[in-house]
Short mmCIF file of C-alpha atoms in Angstrom, two decimals:
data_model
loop_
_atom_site.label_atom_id
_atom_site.label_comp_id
_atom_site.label_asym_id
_atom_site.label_seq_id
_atom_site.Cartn_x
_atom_site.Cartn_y
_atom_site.Cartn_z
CA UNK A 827 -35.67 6.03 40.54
CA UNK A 828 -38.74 4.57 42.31
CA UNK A 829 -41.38 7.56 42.85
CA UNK A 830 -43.49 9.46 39.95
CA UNK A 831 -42.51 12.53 41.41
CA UNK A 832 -38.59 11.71 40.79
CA UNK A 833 -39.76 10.64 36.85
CA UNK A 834 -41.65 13.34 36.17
CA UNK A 835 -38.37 15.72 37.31
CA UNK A 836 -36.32 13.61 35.68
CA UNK A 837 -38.45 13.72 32.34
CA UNK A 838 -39.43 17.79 32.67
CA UNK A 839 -35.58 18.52 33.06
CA UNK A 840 -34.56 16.20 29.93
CA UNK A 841 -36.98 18.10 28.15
CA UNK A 842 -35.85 21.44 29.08
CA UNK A 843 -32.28 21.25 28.83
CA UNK A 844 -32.96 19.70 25.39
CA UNK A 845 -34.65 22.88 24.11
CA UNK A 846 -32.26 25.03 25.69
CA UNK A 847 -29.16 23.72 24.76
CA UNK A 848 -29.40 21.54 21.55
CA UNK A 849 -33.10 24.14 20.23
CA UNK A 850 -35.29 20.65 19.40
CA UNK A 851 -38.50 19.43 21.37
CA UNK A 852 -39.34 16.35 22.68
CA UNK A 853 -42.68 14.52 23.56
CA UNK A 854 -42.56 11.71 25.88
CA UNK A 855 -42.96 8.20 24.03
CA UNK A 856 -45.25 5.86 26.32
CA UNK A 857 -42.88 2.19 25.21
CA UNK A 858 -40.42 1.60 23.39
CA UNK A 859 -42.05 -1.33 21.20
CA UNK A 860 -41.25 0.02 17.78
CA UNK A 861 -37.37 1.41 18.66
CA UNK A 862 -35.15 -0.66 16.73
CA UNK A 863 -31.81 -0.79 18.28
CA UNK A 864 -30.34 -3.21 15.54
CA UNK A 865 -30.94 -0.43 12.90
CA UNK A 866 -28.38 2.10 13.95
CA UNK A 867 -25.50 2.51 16.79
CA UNK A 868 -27.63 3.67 20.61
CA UNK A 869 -25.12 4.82 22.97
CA UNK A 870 -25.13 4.62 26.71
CA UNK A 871 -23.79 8.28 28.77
CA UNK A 872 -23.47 7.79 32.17
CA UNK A 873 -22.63 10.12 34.63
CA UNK A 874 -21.63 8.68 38.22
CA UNK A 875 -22.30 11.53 41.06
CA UNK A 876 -21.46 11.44 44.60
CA UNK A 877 -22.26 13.81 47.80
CA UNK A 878 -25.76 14.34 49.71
CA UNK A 879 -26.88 11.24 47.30
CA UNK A 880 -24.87 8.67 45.51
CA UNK A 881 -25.95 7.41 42.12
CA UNK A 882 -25.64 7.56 38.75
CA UNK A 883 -27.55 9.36 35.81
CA UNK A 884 -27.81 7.36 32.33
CA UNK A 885 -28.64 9.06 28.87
CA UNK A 886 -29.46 6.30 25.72
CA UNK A 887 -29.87 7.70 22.82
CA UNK A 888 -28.99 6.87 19.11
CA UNK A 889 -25.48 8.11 17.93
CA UNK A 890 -26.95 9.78 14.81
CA UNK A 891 -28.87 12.04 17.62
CA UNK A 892 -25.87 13.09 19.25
CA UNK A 893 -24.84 14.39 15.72
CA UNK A 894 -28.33 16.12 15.68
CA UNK A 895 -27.65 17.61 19.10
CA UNK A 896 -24.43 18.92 18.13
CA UNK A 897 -25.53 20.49 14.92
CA UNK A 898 -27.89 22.74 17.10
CA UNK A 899 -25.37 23.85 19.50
CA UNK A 900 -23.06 24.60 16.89
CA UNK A 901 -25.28 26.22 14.03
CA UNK A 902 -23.50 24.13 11.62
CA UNK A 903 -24.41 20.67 10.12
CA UNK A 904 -23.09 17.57 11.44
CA UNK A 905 -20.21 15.63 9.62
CA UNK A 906 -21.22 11.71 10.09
CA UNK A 907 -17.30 11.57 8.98
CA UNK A 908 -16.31 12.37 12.72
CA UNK A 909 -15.30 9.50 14.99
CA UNK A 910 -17.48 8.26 16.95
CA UNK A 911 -16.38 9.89 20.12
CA UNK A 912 -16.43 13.01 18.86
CA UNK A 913 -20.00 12.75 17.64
CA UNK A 914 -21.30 11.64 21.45
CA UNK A 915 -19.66 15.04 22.69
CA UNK A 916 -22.77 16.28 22.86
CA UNK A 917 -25.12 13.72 24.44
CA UNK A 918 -21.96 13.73 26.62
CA UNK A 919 -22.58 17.36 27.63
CA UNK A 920 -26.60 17.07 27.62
CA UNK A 921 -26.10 14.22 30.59
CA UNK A 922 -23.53 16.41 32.35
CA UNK A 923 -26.46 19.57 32.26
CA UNK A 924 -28.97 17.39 33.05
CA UNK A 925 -26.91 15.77 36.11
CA UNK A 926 -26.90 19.07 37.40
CA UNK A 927 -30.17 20.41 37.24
CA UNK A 928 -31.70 17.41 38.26
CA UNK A 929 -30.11 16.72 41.43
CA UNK A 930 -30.36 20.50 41.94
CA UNK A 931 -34.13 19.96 41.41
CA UNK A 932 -33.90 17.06 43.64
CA UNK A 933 -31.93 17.98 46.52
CA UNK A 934 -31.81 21.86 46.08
CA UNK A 935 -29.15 24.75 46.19
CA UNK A 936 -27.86 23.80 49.46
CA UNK A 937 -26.60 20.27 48.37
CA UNK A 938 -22.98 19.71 46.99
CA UNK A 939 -22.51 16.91 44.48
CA UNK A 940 -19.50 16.15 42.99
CA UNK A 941 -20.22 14.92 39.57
CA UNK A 942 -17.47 12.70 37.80
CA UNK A 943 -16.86 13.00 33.86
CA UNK A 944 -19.47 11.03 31.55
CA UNK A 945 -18.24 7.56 30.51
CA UNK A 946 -19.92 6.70 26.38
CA UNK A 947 -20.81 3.09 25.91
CA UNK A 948 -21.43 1.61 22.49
CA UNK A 949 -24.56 -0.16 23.19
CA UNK A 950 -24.95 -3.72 21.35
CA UNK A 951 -28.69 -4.13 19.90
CA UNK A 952 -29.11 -7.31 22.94
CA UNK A 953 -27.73 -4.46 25.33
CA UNK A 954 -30.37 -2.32 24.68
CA UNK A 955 -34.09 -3.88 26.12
CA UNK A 956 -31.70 -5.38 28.76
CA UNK A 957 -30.19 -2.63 30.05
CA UNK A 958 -33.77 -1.12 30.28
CA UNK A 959 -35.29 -4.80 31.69
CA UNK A 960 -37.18 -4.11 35.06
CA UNK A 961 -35.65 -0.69 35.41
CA UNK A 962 -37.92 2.70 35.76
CA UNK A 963 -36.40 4.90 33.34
CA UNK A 964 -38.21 8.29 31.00
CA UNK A 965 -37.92 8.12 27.73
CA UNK A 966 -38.56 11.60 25.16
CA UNK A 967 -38.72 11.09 21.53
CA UNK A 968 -37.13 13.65 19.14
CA UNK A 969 -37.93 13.33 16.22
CA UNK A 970 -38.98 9.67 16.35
CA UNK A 971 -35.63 9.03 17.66
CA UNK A 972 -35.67 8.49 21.86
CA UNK A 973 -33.84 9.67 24.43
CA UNK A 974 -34.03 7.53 27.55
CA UNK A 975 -32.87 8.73 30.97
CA UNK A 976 -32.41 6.53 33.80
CA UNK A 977 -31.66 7.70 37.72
CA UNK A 978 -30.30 4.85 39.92
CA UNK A 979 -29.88 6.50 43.28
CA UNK A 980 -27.43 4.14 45.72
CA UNK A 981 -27.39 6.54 48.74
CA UNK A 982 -28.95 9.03 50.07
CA UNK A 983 -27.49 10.77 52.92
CA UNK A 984 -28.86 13.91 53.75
CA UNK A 985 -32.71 14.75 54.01
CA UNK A 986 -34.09 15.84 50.62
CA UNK A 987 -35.20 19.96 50.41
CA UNK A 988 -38.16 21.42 49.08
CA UNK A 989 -41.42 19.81 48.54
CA UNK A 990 -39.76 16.47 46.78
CA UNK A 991 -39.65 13.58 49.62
CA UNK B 601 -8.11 47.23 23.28
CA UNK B 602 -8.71 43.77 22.16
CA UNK B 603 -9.37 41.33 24.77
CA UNK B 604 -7.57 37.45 24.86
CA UNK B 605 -9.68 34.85 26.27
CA UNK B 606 -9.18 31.18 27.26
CA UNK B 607 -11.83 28.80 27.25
CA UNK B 608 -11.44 25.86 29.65
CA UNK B 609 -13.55 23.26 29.14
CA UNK B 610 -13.19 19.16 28.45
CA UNK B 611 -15.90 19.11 25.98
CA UNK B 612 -15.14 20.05 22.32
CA UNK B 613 -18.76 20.83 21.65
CA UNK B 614 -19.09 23.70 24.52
CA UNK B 615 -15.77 25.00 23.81
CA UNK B 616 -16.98 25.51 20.14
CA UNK B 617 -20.08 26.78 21.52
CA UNK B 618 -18.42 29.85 24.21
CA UNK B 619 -16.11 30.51 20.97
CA UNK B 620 -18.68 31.47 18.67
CA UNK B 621 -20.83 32.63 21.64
CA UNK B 622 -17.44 35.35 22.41
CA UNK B 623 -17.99 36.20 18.22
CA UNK B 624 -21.67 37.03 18.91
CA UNK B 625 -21.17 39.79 21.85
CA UNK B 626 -19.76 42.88 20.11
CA UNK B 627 -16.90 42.72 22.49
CA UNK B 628 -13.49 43.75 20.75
CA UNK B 629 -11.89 40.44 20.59
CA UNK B 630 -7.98 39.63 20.23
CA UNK B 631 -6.95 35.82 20.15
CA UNK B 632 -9.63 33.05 21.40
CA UNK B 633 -7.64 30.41 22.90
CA UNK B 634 -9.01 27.30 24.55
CA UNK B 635 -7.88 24.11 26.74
CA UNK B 636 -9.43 20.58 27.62
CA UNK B 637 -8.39 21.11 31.51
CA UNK B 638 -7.01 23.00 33.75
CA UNK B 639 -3.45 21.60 33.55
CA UNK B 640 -3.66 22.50 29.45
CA UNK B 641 -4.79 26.05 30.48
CA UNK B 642 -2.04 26.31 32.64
CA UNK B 643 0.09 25.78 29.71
CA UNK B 644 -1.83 28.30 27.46
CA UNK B 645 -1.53 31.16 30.70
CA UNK B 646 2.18 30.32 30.63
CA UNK B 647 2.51 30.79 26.81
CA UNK B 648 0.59 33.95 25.82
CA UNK B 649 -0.86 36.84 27.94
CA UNK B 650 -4.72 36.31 28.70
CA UNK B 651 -7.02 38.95 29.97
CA UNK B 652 -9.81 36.47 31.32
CA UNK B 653 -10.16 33.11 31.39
CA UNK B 654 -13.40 31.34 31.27
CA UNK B 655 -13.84 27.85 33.15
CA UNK B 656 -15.60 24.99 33.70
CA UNK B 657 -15.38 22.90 36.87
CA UNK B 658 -15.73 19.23 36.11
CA UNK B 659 -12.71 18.45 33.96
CA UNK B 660 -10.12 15.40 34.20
CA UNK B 661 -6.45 15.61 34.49
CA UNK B 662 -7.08 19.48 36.72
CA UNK B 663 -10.19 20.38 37.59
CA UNK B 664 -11.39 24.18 37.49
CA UNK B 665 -11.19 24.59 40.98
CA UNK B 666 -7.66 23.32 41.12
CA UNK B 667 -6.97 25.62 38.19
CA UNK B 668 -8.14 28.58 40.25
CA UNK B 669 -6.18 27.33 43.06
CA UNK B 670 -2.42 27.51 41.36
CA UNK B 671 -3.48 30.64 39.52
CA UNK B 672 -4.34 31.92 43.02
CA UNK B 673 -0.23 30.78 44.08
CA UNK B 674 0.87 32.43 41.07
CA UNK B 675 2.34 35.98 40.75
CA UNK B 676 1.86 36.27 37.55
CA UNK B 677 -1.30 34.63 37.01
CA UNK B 678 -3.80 35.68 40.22
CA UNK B 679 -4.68 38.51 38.88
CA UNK B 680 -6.29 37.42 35.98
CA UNK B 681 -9.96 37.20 36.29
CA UNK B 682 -12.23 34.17 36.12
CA UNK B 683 -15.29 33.22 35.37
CA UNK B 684 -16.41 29.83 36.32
CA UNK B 685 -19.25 27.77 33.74
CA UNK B 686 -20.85 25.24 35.47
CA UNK B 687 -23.31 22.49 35.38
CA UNK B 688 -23.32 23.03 39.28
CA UNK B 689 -26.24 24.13 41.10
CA UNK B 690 -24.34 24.27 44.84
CA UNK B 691 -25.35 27.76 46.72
CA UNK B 692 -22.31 26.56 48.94
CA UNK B 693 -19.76 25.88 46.17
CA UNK B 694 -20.76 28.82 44.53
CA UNK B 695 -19.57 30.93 47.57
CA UNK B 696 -16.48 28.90 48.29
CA UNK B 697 -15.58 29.75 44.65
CA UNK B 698 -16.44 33.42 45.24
CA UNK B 699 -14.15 33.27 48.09
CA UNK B 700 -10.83 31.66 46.44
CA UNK B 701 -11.34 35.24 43.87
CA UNK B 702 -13.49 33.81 40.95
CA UNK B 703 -15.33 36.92 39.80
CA UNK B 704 -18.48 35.32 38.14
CA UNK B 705 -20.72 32.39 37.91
CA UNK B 706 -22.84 31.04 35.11
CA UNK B 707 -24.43 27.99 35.13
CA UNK B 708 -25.16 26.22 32.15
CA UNK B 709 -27.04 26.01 30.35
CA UNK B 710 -26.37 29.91 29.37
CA UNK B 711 -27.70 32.46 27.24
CA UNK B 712 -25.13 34.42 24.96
CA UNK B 713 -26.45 37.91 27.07
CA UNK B 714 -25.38 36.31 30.74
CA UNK B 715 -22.02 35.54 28.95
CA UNK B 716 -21.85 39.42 27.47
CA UNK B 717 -23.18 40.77 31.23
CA UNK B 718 -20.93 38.89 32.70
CA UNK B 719 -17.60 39.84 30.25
CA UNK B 720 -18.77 43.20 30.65
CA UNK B 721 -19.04 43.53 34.03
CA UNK B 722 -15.32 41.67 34.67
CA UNK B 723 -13.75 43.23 32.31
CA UNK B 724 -14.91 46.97 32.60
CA UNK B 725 -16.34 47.52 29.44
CA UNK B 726 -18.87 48.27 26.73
CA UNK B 727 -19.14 45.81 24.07
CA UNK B 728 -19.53 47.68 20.57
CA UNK B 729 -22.96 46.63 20.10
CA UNK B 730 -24.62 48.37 23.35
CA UNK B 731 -22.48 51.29 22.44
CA UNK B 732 -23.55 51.46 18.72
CA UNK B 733 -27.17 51.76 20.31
CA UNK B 734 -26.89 54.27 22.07
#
């Protein structure tokens, strides 16, 4: 993810598809010096794509927030009581709706990606600032809680559509 | 005449979410059943009769489209409608899909009304709410 113009899709579709699908907003946090990633489990979704690009999409985001994602999907409150797995469902489906509008976005209609199931990480507090170390990444708070989104693009093979180059 | 559907999808949360999305639609509703992948829907098709099956596409074990591919080679089974519910943006895919027989596409993420159009338009009928307008 090395252009603005890739960030600020990346950041506008986070946004979106978090309104849509889990009903909460987000504002985009400028750093990350006040996140405390000792004081509750982060995990890591990341969704590996491959087709007119190769790459991968990341989501980091606090557990709890997963929970908070699923309660507004569902209508119903979230039971901390649910294994952890369970509780990234979620996050795990926001990264998969994300992956595809983004790289729709990116690469337009005509572009076929095939986009493999998202992989959950428990993220270690020392896992955290270096997983993010020297990397371009977004990162939307809700709720004082973030949501980072990295896009680490390996390939690209076909021309990119639209006005994005 | 109530309508059985099967939900297809590998994540709990959107399966949850189509099932109380199918309460919400005023469509007269039998059974609700639903399957992580397409080799558990299988299963489900084989074990009670379903009048439409929803699906998503990127699933482990079967995919979707592999799932409409053996219902396709099925007697029994190609003549059940699907919808497909997908992440996927692909003008392409979409129209190989349309070719193998799927009859509709959403892409997430949906609104509950393009998941009554689209039940109403496969299935032939008026759901009870539309009908209590009028």
């Amino acid at each position: 993810m090395k252009d603005q113009q890739t960030k600020d899709k990346l950041a506008s579709v986070l946004s979106r598809v978090l309104e849509q699908v889990a009903f909460v907003f987000s504002e985009p946090a400028g750093e990350l010096a006040k996140i405390d990633p000792a004081a509750e489990p982060y995990i890591e979704i990341s969704l590996k794509y491959s087709g007119a690009s190769t790459g991968h999409l990341s989501l980091i985001l606090p557990l709890s927030l997963s929970r908070q994602f699923s309660s507004g999907m569902l209508g119903i409150e979230p039971d901390p009581n649910d294994e952890a797995d369970s509780q990234a469902d979620a996050a795990k489906e926001i990264g998969n709706i994300v992956t595809g509008q983004l790289l729709t976005e990116l690469f337009g209609t005509k572009a076929i990606f095939n986009v493999a199931a998202p992989e959950v990480h428990e993220l270690l507090p020392e896992q955290f600032f270096a997983l993010l170390e020297g990397r371009e990444y977004v990162c939307n708070m809700v709720e004082n809680q973030p949501v980072i989104a990295m896009l680490t693009q390996t390939e690209v093979e076909h021309e990119r559509q639209g006005s994005y180059r | 005449m109530a309508y059985n559907i099967l939900i297809v999808d590998d994540s709990r949360t959107m399966r949850s979410v189509l099932t109380k999305t199918l309460g919400m639609t005023g469509l007269d509703l039998g059974e609700v059943y639903v399957a992580e992948n397409g080799l558990d829907a299988l299963g489900k098709l084989k074990e009670h009769w379903i009048d439409l099956v929803m699906t998503d596409l990127n699933m482990p074990e079967m995919t979707g489209l592999e799932l409409i591919e053996k219902m396709a080679q099925d007697g029994m089974l190609k003549a059940t409608p699907v919808i497909v519910i997908s992440t996927d943006g692909s003008a392409e895919r979409l129209q190989a899909l349309l070719e193998k027989g799927i009859r509709e596409f959403i892409r997430k993420p949906f609104t509950p009304e393009a998941i009554t159009e689209a039940i109403t338009r496969v299935l032939g009928v008026t759901n009870e709410r539309s009908a209590n307008k009028g």
